[in-house]
């Protein structure tokens, strides 16, 4: 290989630079986010594991079924009926966007735009 | 072992059949038993009753609609948002207002205008993202999630029934209905015939709020619906018939 000494040094520098976030945060474990779970109810629409993994997909499904096909209820794996609504179903138990949604979303740098239009529970008191 | 063509086709066919069957069996969504279902929702507005009761009602229908749907009150006329509003005869029916005698008859009659939920909606034809679309029950729906704010629909709508959000609507709300969303900047909105209320078995908010019973709502596809008797017994007109959009909002003028 031509100029192998320079190329190899270059590759090493590139790898070091590319892995910078890893070096900078080495050994500093950040606490896992703890979204506040509702105290008055233990059961969500589906199991905790399912909701953790697929809540975003479920919300998109609900949105399309409700707005575009006029469906009203979601039937969960136990056969229970749930009205499909972010504001009126999800947020009736999870009473806070900041203490529930945002805690994980911030850690994961996810920026869903639900609350640009939907009215979060925190906001309601502003008008009452 | 090499799979032969015959077996391959058999397996493929089985896979297709089983996937179709499983998707048909796994029904995760349903309408409620309380949902009002129709095939062709129409609204009939008795403008003569509107005139009679105008002193007592002071546009309760407009207020009810805008409160229920979190419609912001924006003072700038060029940027205002409206789902249902009051208009003079010559503006609602410009093609009829060249008739002097009609004009004289209706000059002080308030005409309530809203989205006509046309049979042939021009807005749906031009929407590039299918954010506005014709629902199975005749409602011209808005999917705010999909709207990109191109405003083609506003240019296409001959009735001016659509408004564009120049601002974040939450900052212009004085009252809020926490059960209904607001809209973000850059989204077009209009009347949806209260699809969310129909799903709960309620008639549209404006019809319910009218103290003079001047607004009627019904299913034109259902021959037993009382709306047929009203339309047959009275003189009912629709806006801009010549454009052949076939509106489903009727005005009783005689």
mmCIF file of C-alpha atoms in Angstrom:
data_model
loop_
_atom_site.group_PDB
_atom_site.id
_atom_site.type_symbol
_atom_site.label_atom_id
_atom_site.label_comp_id
_atom_site.label_asym_id
_atom_site.label_seq_id
_atom_site.Cartn_x
_atom_site.Cartn_y
_atom_site.Cartn_z
ATOM 1 C CA UNK A 1 0.000 0.000 0.000
ATOM 2 C CA UNK A 2 1.248 3.473 -0.848
ATOM 3 C CA UNK A 3 1.734 5.819 2.082
ATOM 4 C CA UNK A 4 0.581 3.100 4.441
ATOM 5 C CA UNK A 5 1.909 4.885 7.527
ATOM 6 C CA UNK A 6 -0.160 8.014 6.805
ATOM 7 C CA UNK A 7 -3.241 6.066 5.767
ATOM 8 C CA UNK A 8 -3.239 3.894 8.892
ATOM 9 C CA UNK A 9 -2.738 6.900 11.169
ATOM 10 C CA UNK A 10 -5.555 8.626 9.317
ATOM 11 C CA UNK A 11 -7.860 5.641 9.786
ATOM 12 C CA UNK A 12 -7.049 5.499 13.498
ATOM 13 C CA UNK A 13 -7.702 9.215 13.904
ATOM 14 C CA UNK A 14 -10.979 8.856 12.008
ATOM 15 C CA UNK A 15 -12.138 5.964 14.197
ATOM 16 C CA UNK A 16 -11.212 7.830 17.363
ATOM 17 C CA UNK A 17 -13.083 10.886 16.150
ATOM 18 C CA UNK A 18 -16.093 8.889 14.997
ATOM 19 C CA UNK A 19 -16.390 7.187 18.382
ATOM 20 C CA UNK A 20 -16.043 10.474 20.247
ATOM 21 C CA UNK A 21 -19.416 10.265 22.038
ATOM 22 C CA UNK A 22 -18.338 6.892 23.337
ATOM 23 C CA UNK A 23 -15.005 8.208 24.717
ATOM 24 C CA UNK A 24 -16.520 11.339 26.172
ATOM 25 C CA UNK A 25 -19.200 9.437 28.062
ATOM 26 C CA UNK A 26 -17.057 6.445 28.983
ATOM 27 C CA UNK A 27 -17.869 5.105 32.440
ATOM 28 C CA UNK A 28 -20.583 7.692 33.051
ATOM 29 C CA UNK A 29 -23.822 5.724 33.026
ATOM 30 C CA UNK A 30 -26.855 7.953 32.839
ATOM 31 C CA UNK A 31 -29.847 7.004 34.942
ATOM 32 C CA UNK A 32 -32.634 5.415 32.936
ATOM 33 C CA UNK A 33 -35.668 7.638 32.506
ATOM 34 C CA UNK A 34 -38.527 6.901 34.896
ATOM 35 C CA UNK A 35 -41.833 7.897 33.368
ATOM 36 C CA UNK A 36 -44.464 8.400 36.042
ATOM 37 C CA UNK A 37 -47.033 5.607 35.853
ATOM 38 C CA UNK A 38 -50.617 6.213 36.898
ATOM 39 C CA UNK A 39 -51.291 5.320 40.531
ATOM 40 C CA UNK A 40 -54.998 4.554 40.211
ATOM 41 C CA UNK A 41 -54.802 1.906 37.491
ATOM 42 C CA UNK A 42 -52.419 -0.922 36.693
ATOM 43 C CA UNK A 43 -53.651 -1.973 33.263
ATOM 44 C CA UNK A 44 -52.935 -0.187 30.031
ATOM 45 C CA UNK A 45 -54.539 -0.887 26.667
ATOM 46 C CA UNK A 46 -52.089 -3.737 26.086
ATOM 47 C CA UNK A 47 -49.351 -5.286 28.212
ATOM 48 C CA UNK A 48 -46.558 -3.092 29.510
ATOM 49 C CA UNK A 49 -43.966 -4.717 27.238
ATOM 50 C CA UNK A 50 -46.154 -4.286 24.170
ATOM 51 C CA UNK A 51 -46.865 -0.656 24.944
ATOM 52 C CA UNK A 52 -43.204 0.046 25.537
ATOM 53 C CA UNK A 53 -42.229 -1.383 22.176
ATOM 54 C CA UNK A 54 -45.186 -0.496 19.972
ATOM 55 C CA UNK A 55 -47.070 2.488 21.435
ATOM 56 C CA UNK A 56 -46.011 4.682 18.532
ATOM 57 C CA UNK A 57 -47.272 2.211 15.970
ATOM 58 C CA UNK A 58 -50.493 1.752 17.888
ATOM 59 C CA UNK A 59 -51.109 5.507 18.034
ATOM 60 C CA UNK A 60 -50.573 5.806 14.277
ATOM 61 C CA UNK A 61 -52.975 2.897 13.683
ATOM 62 C CA UNK A 62 -55.571 4.481 15.931
ATOM 63 C CA UNK A 63 -55.184 7.783 14.121
ATOM 64 C CA UNK A 64 -55.756 6.277 10.678
ATOM 65 C CA UNK A 65 -58.611 4.028 11.755
ATOM 66 C CA UNK A 66 -60.415 6.823 13.531
ATOM 67 C CA UNK A 67 -59.891 9.728 11.150
ATOM 68 C CA UNK A 68 -59.952 7.899 7.851
ATOM 69 C CA UNK A 69 -62.214 4.903 8.465
ATOM 70 C CA UNK A 70 -64.485 6.249 11.179
ATOM 71 C CA UNK A 71 -63.756 3.400 13.606
ATOM 72 C CA UNK A 72 -64.287 4.296 17.236
ATOM 73 C CA UNK A 73 -63.115 1.423 19.435
ATOM 74 C CA UNK A 74 -59.929 -0.589 19.671
ATOM 75 C CA UNK A 75 -60.366 -4.179 20.862
ATOM 76 C CA UNK A 76 -57.320 -5.340 22.801
ATOM 77 C CA UNK A 77 -55.919 -8.857 23.069
ATOM 78 C CA UNK A 78 -58.208 -9.571 26.046
ATOM 79 C CA UNK A 79 -61.246 -8.484 24.070
ATOM 80 C CA UNK A 80 -61.700 -5.240 26.028
ATOM 81 C CA UNK A 81 -62.952 -2.130 24.208
ATOM 82 C CA UNK A 82 -61.091 1.153 24.308
ATOM 83 C CA UNK A 83 -62.184 4.390 22.707
ATOM 84 C CA UNK A 84 -59.376 5.462 20.392
ATOM 85 C CA UNK A 85 -58.292 8.888 21.545
ATOM 86 C CA UNK A 86 -54.988 10.343 22.641
ATOM 87 C CA UNK A 87 -56.554 13.170 24.622
ATOM 88 C CA UNK A 88 -59.527 11.277 26.008
ATOM 89 C CA UNK A 89 -58.188 7.763 26.564
ATOM 90 C CA UNK A 90 -54.389 7.792 26.986
ATOM 91 C CA UNK A 91 -54.189 11.030 28.906
ATOM 92 C CA UNK A 92 -57.077 10.176 31.239
ATOM 93 C CA UNK A 93 -54.720 7.776 33.063
ATOM 94 C CA UNK A 94 -51.371 9.285 32.129
ATOM 95 C CA UNK A 95 -52.274 12.685 33.463
ATOM 96 C CA UNK A 96 -49.110 14.510 32.471
ATOM 97 C CA UNK A 97 -47.177 14.885 29.237
ATOM 98 C CA UNK A 98 -44.057 16.162 30.976
ATOM 99 C CA UNK A 99 -43.941 13.417 33.583
ATOM 100 C CA UNK A 100 -44.865 10.578 31.235
ATOM 101 C CA UNK A 101 -44.224 11.116 27.514
ATOM 102 C CA UNK A 102 -41.365 13.559 27.696
ATOM 103 C CA UNK A 103 -39.184 11.658 30.148
ATOM 104 C CA UNK A 104 -38.336 8.881 27.707
ATOM 105 C CA UNK A 105 -38.650 10.956 24.560
ATOM 106 C CA UNK A 106 -36.069 13.414 25.840
ATOM 107 C CA UNK A 107 -33.589 10.667 26.661
ATOM 108 C CA UNK A 108 -34.138 9.025 23.304
ATOM 109 C CA UNK A 109 -34.119 12.366 21.454
ATOM 110 C CA UNK A 110 -37.480 11.533 19.946
ATOM 111 C CA UNK A 111 -39.526 14.539 18.905
ATOM 112 C CA UNK A 112 -43.087 13.491 18.125
ATOM 113 C CA UNK A 113 -45.284 16.457 17.177
ATOM 114 C CA UNK A 114 -48.540 15.219 18.761
ATOM 115 C CA UNK A 115 -48.859 18.174 21.104
ATOM 116 C CA UNK A 116 -48.558 20.858 18.443
ATOM 117 C CA UNK A 117 -52.273 20.358 17.928
ATOM 118 C CA UNK A 118 -53.504 17.989 20.618
ATOM 119 C CA UNK A 119 -54.136 19.674 23.928
ATOM 120 C CA UNK A 120 -51.959 18.289 26.682
ATOM 121 C CA UNK A 121 -53.381 17.897 30.193
ATOM 122 C CA UNK A 122 -50.993 20.565 31.513
ATOM 123 C CA UNK A 123 -52.365 23.128 29.101
ATOM 124 C CA UNK A 124 -56.038 22.751 29.950
ATOM 125 C CA UNK A 125 -55.832 24.744 33.182
ATOM 126 C CA UNK A 126 -54.519 27.725 31.183
ATOM 127 C CA UNK A 127 -58.000 28.334 29.777
ATOM 128 C CA UNK A 128 -60.212 27.270 32.669
ATOM 129 C CA UNK B 1 -33.869 -31.427 -2.249
ATOM 130 C CA UNK B 2 -34.950 -29.032 -4.929
ATOM 131 C CA UNK B 3 -38.514 -27.804 -4.711
ATOM 132 C CA UNK B 4 -40.409 -28.277 -7.931
ATOM 133 C CA UNK B 5 -42.525 -25.661 -9.586
ATOM 134 C CA UNK B 6 -45.822 -27.303 -8.688
ATOM 135 C CA UNK B 7 -45.017 -27.428 -4.947
ATOM 136 C CA UNK B 8 -43.714 -23.892 -4.992
ATOM 137 C CA UNK B 9 -46.967 -22.605 -6.443
ATOM 138 C CA UNK B 10 -48.987 -24.651 -3.941
ATOM 139 C CA UNK B 11 -47.031 -23.253 -0.997
ATOM 140 C CA UNK B 12 -47.279 -19.717 -2.348
ATOM 141 C CA UNK B 13 -51.035 -20.057 -2.721
ATOM 142 C CA UNK B 14 -51.380 -21.361 0.812
ATOM 143 C CA UNK B 15 -49.326 -18.478 2.182
ATOM 144 C CA UNK B 16 -51.495 -15.904 0.413
ATOM 145 C CA UNK B 17 -54.734 -17.554 1.582
ATOM 146 C CA UNK B 18 -53.581 -17.820 5.196
ATOM 147 C CA UNK B 19 -52.387 -14.215 5.354
ATOM 148 C CA UNK B 20 -55.678 -12.923 3.922
ATOM 149 C CA UNK B 21 -57.668 -15.136 6.291
ATOM 150 C CA UNK B 22 -55.713 -14.092 9.371
ATOM 151 C CA UNK B 23 -56.046 -10.401 8.562
ATOM 152 C CA UNK B 24 -59.789 -10.855 8.061
ATOM 153 C CA UNK B 25 -60.169 -12.730 11.344
ATOM 154 C CA UNK B 26 -58.068 -10.394 13.476
ATOM 155 C CA UNK B 27 -60.537 -7.531 13.719
ATOM 156 C CA UNK B 28 -59.061 -5.086 16.173
ATOM 157 C CA UNK B 29 -61.235 -2.084 15.462
ATOM 158 C CA UNK B 30 -64.951 -1.465 15.501
ATOM 159 C CA UNK B 31 -67.588 1.218 15.439
ATOM 160 C CA UNK B 32 -69.677 1.606 18.567
ATOM 161 C CA UNK B 33 -73.330 0.615 18.730
ATOM 162 C CA UNK B 34 -74.112 4.237 19.594
ATOM 163 C CA UNK B 35 -72.534 5.571 16.368
ATOM 164 C CA UNK B 36 -74.918 7.330 13.992
ATOM 165 C CA UNK B 37 -74.397 5.719 10.615
ATOM 166 C CA UNK B 38 -75.583 7.047 7.303
ATOM 167 C CA UNK B 39 -74.681 6.933 3.646
ATOM 168 C CA UNK B 40 -75.320 10.535 2.648
ATOM 169 C CA UNK B 41 -75.490 13.029 5.491
ATOM 170 C CA UNK B 42 -77.172 16.302 4.603
ATOM 171 C CA UNK B 43 -78.003 19.497 6.441
ATOM 172 C CA UNK B 44 -81.101 21.541 5.799
ATOM 173 C CA UNK B 45 -81.159 25.151 6.983
ATOM 174 C CA UNK B 46 -84.488 26.901 7.311
ATOM 175 C CA UNK B 47 -83.341 30.479 6.735
ATOM 176 C CA UNK B 48 -86.824 31.894 7.306
ATOM 177 C CA UNK B 49 -86.782 30.456 10.819
ATOM 178 C CA UNK B 50 -83.277 31.873 11.248
ATOM 179 C CA UNK B 51 -84.648 35.342 10.482
ATOM 180 C CA UNK B 52 -87.643 34.867 12.775
ATOM 181 C CA UNK B 53 -85.489 33.813 15.709
ATOM 182 C CA UNK B 54 -82.415 35.923 15.056
ATOM 183 C CA UNK B 55 -83.099 38.172 18.041
ATOM 184 C CA UNK B 56 -83.318 35.288 20.471
ATOM 185 C CA UNK B 57 -80.530 33.074 19.151
ATOM 186 C CA UNK B 58 -77.695 35.532 18.333
ATOM 187 C CA UNK B 59 -75.860 32.909 16.244
ATOM 188 C CA UNK B 60 -75.764 30.217 18.903
ATOM 189 C CA UNK B 61 -74.926 27.638 16.202
ATOM 190 C CA UNK B 62 -71.752 29.471 15.204
ATOM 191 C CA UNK B 63 -70.689 29.868 18.797
ATOM 192 C CA UNK B 64 -71.415 26.245 19.663
ATOM 193 C CA UNK B 65 -69.447 24.943 16.694
ATOM 194 C CA UNK B 66 -66.434 27.132 17.309
ATOM 195 C CA UNK B 67 -66.302 26.308 21.013
ATOM 196 C CA UNK B 68 -66.638 22.551 20.485
ATOM 197 C CA UNK B 69 -63.942 22.453 17.804
ATOM 198 C CA UNK B 70 -61.469 24.886 19.341
ATOM 199 C CA UNK B 71 -61.752 27.336 16.459
ATOM 200 C CA UNK B 72 -59.654 30.423 17.280
ATOM 201 C CA UNK B 73 -61.107 33.933 17.109
ATOM 202 C CA UNK B 74 -58.678 35.922 14.983
ATOM 203 C CA UNK B 75 -59.622 39.581 14.546
ATOM 204 C CA UNK B 76 -57.798 40.019 11.197
ATOM 205 C CA UNK B 77 -60.460 39.292 8.539
ATOM 206 C CA UNK B 78 -57.850 38.102 6.050
ATOM 207 C CA UNK B 79 -56.539 35.468 8.420
ATOM 208 C CA UNK B 80 -59.652 34.489 10.315
ATOM 209 C CA UNK B 81 -60.746 30.867 10.803
ATOM 210 C CA UNK B 82 -64.360 29.887 10.384
ATOM 211 C CA UNK B 83 -66.238 26.600 10.137
ATOM 212 C CA UNK B 84 -69.735 28.074 10.015
ATOM 213 C CA UNK B 85 -70.628 31.726 9.587
ATOM 214 C CA UNK B 86 -73.398 34.121 8.682
ATOM 215 C CA UNK B 87 -73.596 35.803 5.285
ATOM 216 C CA UNK B 88 -75.971 37.993 3.318
ATOM 217 C CA UNK B 89 -78.096 36.566 0.504
ATOM 218 C CA UNK B 90 -76.212 38.308 -2.292
ATOM 219 C CA UNK B 91 -72.920 36.824 -1.075
ATOM 220 C CA UNK B 92 -74.274 33.338 -0.479
ATOM 221 C CA UNK B 93 -76.092 33.220 -3.826
ATOM 222 C CA UNK B 94 -74.343 35.719 -6.118
ATOM 223 C CA UNK B 95 -75.933 34.178 -9.232
ATOM 224 C CA UNK B 96 -79.453 34.707 -7.839
ATOM 225 C CA UNK B 97 -78.836 38.149 -6.470
ATOM 226 C CA UNK B 98 -79.058 39.748 -9.921
ATOM 227 C CA UNK B 99 -82.754 39.131 -9.480
ATOM 228 C CA UNK B 100 -83.902 42.347 -7.830
ATOM 229 C CA UNK B 101 -87.070 40.884 -6.321
ATOM 230 C CA UNK B 102 -85.293 37.974 -4.679
ATOM 231 C CA UNK B 103 -82.753 40.401 -3.327
ATOM 232 C CA UNK B 104 -85.467 42.564 -1.800
ATOM 233 C CA UNK B 105 -87.130 39.536 -0.285
ATOM 234 C CA UNK B 106 -84.001 38.134 1.345
ATOM 235 C CA UNK B 107 -81.873 41.196 2.082
ATOM 236 C CA UNK B 108 -82.348 40.837 5.846
ATOM 237 C CA UNK B 109 -82.327 37.033 6.002
ATOM 238 C CA UNK B 110 -79.176 35.557 7.556
ATOM 239 C CA UNK B 111 -77.707 32.683 5.536
ATOM 240 C CA UNK B 112 -75.540 30.250 7.467
ATOM 241 C CA UNK B 113 -72.631 29.052 5.373
ATOM 242 C CA UNK B 114 -70.433 26.049 6.036
ATOM 243 C CA UNK B 115 -68.660 23.299 4.136
ATOM 244 C CA UNK B 116 -71.177 21.839 1.675
ATOM 245 C CA UNK B 117 -69.787 18.301 1.817
ATOM 246 C CA UNK B 118 -70.248 18.089 -1.939
ATOM 247 C CA UNK B 119 -70.931 14.858 -3.788
ATOM 248 C CA UNK B 120 -68.196 15.890 -6.234
ATOM 249 C CA UNK B 121 -65.813 17.811 -4.004
ATOM 250 C CA UNK B 122 -63.248 19.823 -5.987
ATOM 251 C CA UNK B 123 -61.062 20.124 -2.865
ATOM 252 C CA UNK B 124 -60.632 16.344 -2.723
ATOM 253 C CA UNK B 125 -59.591 16.213 -6.372
ATOM 254 C CA UNK B 126 -56.759 18.676 -5.890
ATOM 255 C CA UNK B 127 -55.401 17.583 -2.494
ATOM 256 C CA UNK B 128 -51.946 16.117 -3.179
ATOM 257 C CA UNK B 129 -51.706 14.143 0.073
ATOM 258 C CA UNK B 130 -55.298 12.909 0.440
ATOM 259 C CA UNK B 131 -55.493 14.908 3.647
ATOM 260 C CA UNK B 132 -58.998 15.805 2.585
ATOM 261 C CA UNK B 133 -61.068 12.916 1.322
ATOM 262 C CA UNK B 134 -64.598 11.672 0.875
ATOM 263 C CA UNK B 135 -65.678 9.382 3.692
ATOM 264 C CA UNK B 136 -67.986 6.378 3.313
ATOM 265 C CA UNK B 137 -70.912 8.402 4.685
ATOM 266 C CA UNK B 138 -70.547 11.360 2.346
ATOM 267 C CA UNK B 139 -68.621 13.570 4.734
ATOM 268 C CA UNK B 140 -65.719 15.441 3.169
ATOM 269 C CA UNK B 141 -63.214 14.766 5.946
ATOM 270 C CA UNK B 142 -60.057 16.577 6.947
ATOM 271 C CA UNK B 143 -57.100 14.572 8.200
ATOM 272 C CA UNK B 144 -55.145 17.360 9.866
ATOM 273 C CA UNK B 145 -52.233 14.999 10.382
ATOM 274 C CA UNK B 146 -51.649 14.742 6.654
ATOM 275 C CA UNK B 147 -52.265 18.345 5.621
ATOM 276 C CA UNK B 148 -49.110 20.019 4.304
ATOM 277 C CA UNK B 149 -50.705 23.454 3.985
ATOM 278 C CA UNK B 150 -50.411 23.805 0.203
ATOM 279 C CA UNK B 151 -53.867 25.442 0.074
ATOM 280 C CA UNK B 152 -54.822 23.909 -3.285
ATOM 281 C CA UNK B 153 -58.124 22.934 -1.630
ATOM 282 C CA UNK B 154 -58.786 26.549 -0.674
ATOM 283 C CA UNK B 155 -58.281 27.612 -4.272
ATOM 284 C CA UNK B 156 -60.512 24.778 -5.484
ATOM 285 C CA UNK B 157 -63.408 25.252 -3.062
ATOM 286 C CA UNK B 158 -65.995 27.519 -4.714
ATOM 287 C CA UNK B 159 -67.693 28.196 -1.378
ATOM 288 C CA UNK B 160 -64.825 29.663 0.651
ATOM 289 C CA UNK B 161 -65.471 27.038 3.286
ATOM 290 C CA UNK B 162 -61.826 26.450 4.117
ATOM 291 C CA UNK B 163 -59.522 28.473 6.357
ATOM 292 C CA UNK B 164 -55.772 28.402 6.644
ATOM 293 C CA UNK B 165 -53.985 28.580 9.978
ATOM 294 C CA UNK B 166 -51.516 31.439 9.716
ATOM 295 C CA UNK B 167 -50.801 31.113 13.433
ATOM 296 C CA UNK B 168 -50.660 28.427 16.059
ATOM 297 C CA UNK B 169 -54.352 28.286 16.898
ATOM 298 C CA UNK B 170 -53.793 27.614 20.598
ATOM 299 C CA UNK B 171 -52.551 31.153 21.163
ATOM 300 C CA UNK B 172 -55.859 32.590 19.874
ATOM 301 C CA UNK B 173 -58.228 30.398 21.857
ATOM 302 C CA UNK B 174 -60.239 32.030 24.601
ATOM 303 C CA UNK B 175 -62.059 28.876 25.662
ATOM 304 C CA UNK B 176 -60.958 25.333 25.075
ATOM 305 C CA UNK B 177 -62.695 21.996 24.719
ATOM 306 C CA UNK B 178 -60.129 19.598 26.217
ATOM 307 C CA UNK B 179 -61.688 16.658 24.355
ATOM 308 C CA UNK B 180 -60.921 18.007 20.882
ATOM 309 C CA UNK B 181 -57.530 18.957 19.426
ATOM 310 C CA UNK B 182 -56.514 22.409 18.225
ATOM 311 C CA UNK B 183 -54.555 22.952 14.999
ATOM 312 C CA UNK B 184 -50.971 23.914 14.363
ATOM 313 C CA UNK B 185 -49.680 26.599 12.047
ATOM 314 C CA UNK B 186 -49.818 25.703 8.357
ATOM 315 C CA UNK B 187 -52.894 23.476 8.362
ATOM 316 C CA UNK B 188 -56.170 24.017 6.523
ATOM 317 C CA UNK B 189 -59.382 23.417 8.443
ATOM 318 C CA UNK B 190 -63.120 23.358 7.856
ATOM 319 C CA UNK B 191 -66.401 21.877 9.054
ATOM 320 C CA UNK B 192 -66.377 18.069 9.280
ATOM 321 C CA UNK B 193 -70.128 17.659 9.937
ATOM 322 C CA UNK B 194 -69.095 16.833 13.524
ATOM 323 C CA UNK B 195 -67.720 13.393 12.654
ATOM 324 C CA UNK B 196 -66.524 13.003 16.257
ATOM 325 C CA UNK B 197 -70.031 13.679 17.593
ATOM 326 C CA UNK B 198 -71.690 11.338 15.075
ATOM 327 C CA UNK B 199 -69.330 8.623 16.318
ATOM 328 C CA UNK B 200 -70.737 9.161 19.805
ATOM 329 C CA UNK B 201 -74.318 9.132 18.570
ATOM 330 C CA UNK B 202 -74.857 12.901 18.744
ATOM 331 C CA UNK B 203 -76.082 15.200 15.985
ATOM 332 C CA UNK B 204 -73.832 18.084 14.894
ATOM 333 C CA UNK B 205 -73.239 20.798 17.478
ATOM 334 C CA UNK B 206 -74.823 23.595 15.425
ATOM 335 C CA UNK B 207 -78.043 21.619 14.887
ATOM 336 C CA UNK B 208 -78.229 20.802 18.571
ATOM 337 C CA UNK B 209 -77.517 24.366 19.683
ATOM 338 C CA UNK B 210 -80.174 26.042 17.504
ATOM 339 C CA UNK B 211 -82.987 27.202 19.826
ATOM 340 C CA UNK B 212 -85.363 27.849 16.899
ATOM 341 C CA UNK B 213 -84.985 24.362 15.379
ATOM 342 C CA UNK B 214 -83.996 25.939 12.075
ATOM 343 C CA UNK B 215 -81.292 23.373 11.336
ATOM 344 C CA UNK B 216 -82.042 19.799 10.370
ATOM 345 C CA UNK B 217 -79.666 16.922 9.868
ATOM 346 C CA UNK B 218 -80.370 13.584 8.249
ATOM 347 C CA UNK B 219 -79.377 10.796 5.910
ATOM 348 C CA UNK B 220 -80.519 11.331 2.336
ATOM 349 C CA UNK B 221 -79.807 7.690 1.475
ATOM 350 C CA UNK B 222 -82.302 6.507 4.087
ATOM 351 C CA UNK B 223 -85.755 6.848 2.554
ATOM 352 C CA UNK B 224 -87.472 6.822 5.955
ATOM 353 C CA UNK B 225 -85.494 9.773 7.240
ATOM 354 C CA UNK B 226 -87.779 12.756 8.055
ATOM 355 C CA UNK B 227 -85.353 14.959 6.100
ATOM 356 C CA UNK B 228 -87.092 13.777 2.896
ATOM 357 C CA UNK B 229 -90.456 15.189 4.003
ATOM 358 C CA UNK B 230 -88.853 18.551 4.794
ATOM 359 C CA UNK B 231 -87.090 18.723 1.427
ATOM 360 C CA UNK B 232 -90.165 17.612 -0.518
ATOM 361 C CA UNK B 233 -92.596 19.921 1.245
ATOM 362 C CA UNK B 234 -90.579 23.124 0.968
ATOM 363 C CA UNK B 235 -88.541 24.986 -1.625
ATOM 364 C CA UNK B 236 -84.926 24.052 -1.049
ATOM 365 C CA UNK B 237 -81.968 25.498 -2.908
ATOM 366 C CA UNK B 238 -78.260 24.738 -2.881
ATOM 367 C CA UNK B 239 -75.350 27.054 -3.518
ATOM 368 C CA UNK B 240 -73.826 27.384 -7.010
ATOM 369 C CA UNK B 241 -75.711 24.506 -8.631
ATOM 370 C CA UNK B 242 -74.188 25.355 -12.018
ATOM 371 C CA UNK B 243 -70.785 24.152 -10.846
ATOM 372 C CA UNK B 244 -72.224 20.613 -10.428
ATOM 373 C CA UNK B 245 -70.425 19.985 -7.167
ATOM 374 C CA UNK B 246 -73.781 18.768 -5.755
ATOM 375 C CA UNK B 247 -73.672 20.248 -2.256
ATOM 376 C CA UNK B 248 -75.398 18.505 0.629
ATOM 377 C CA UNK B 249 -76.370 21.667 2.466
ATOM 378 C CA UNK B 250 -79.861 22.826 1.499
ATOM 379 C CA UNK B 251 -81.456 26.201 2.228
ATOM 380 C CA UNK B 252 -85.230 26.363 2.692
ATOM 381 C CA UNK B 253 -86.376 29.648 1.189
ATOM 382 C CA UNK B 254 -90.107 29.089 0.860
#
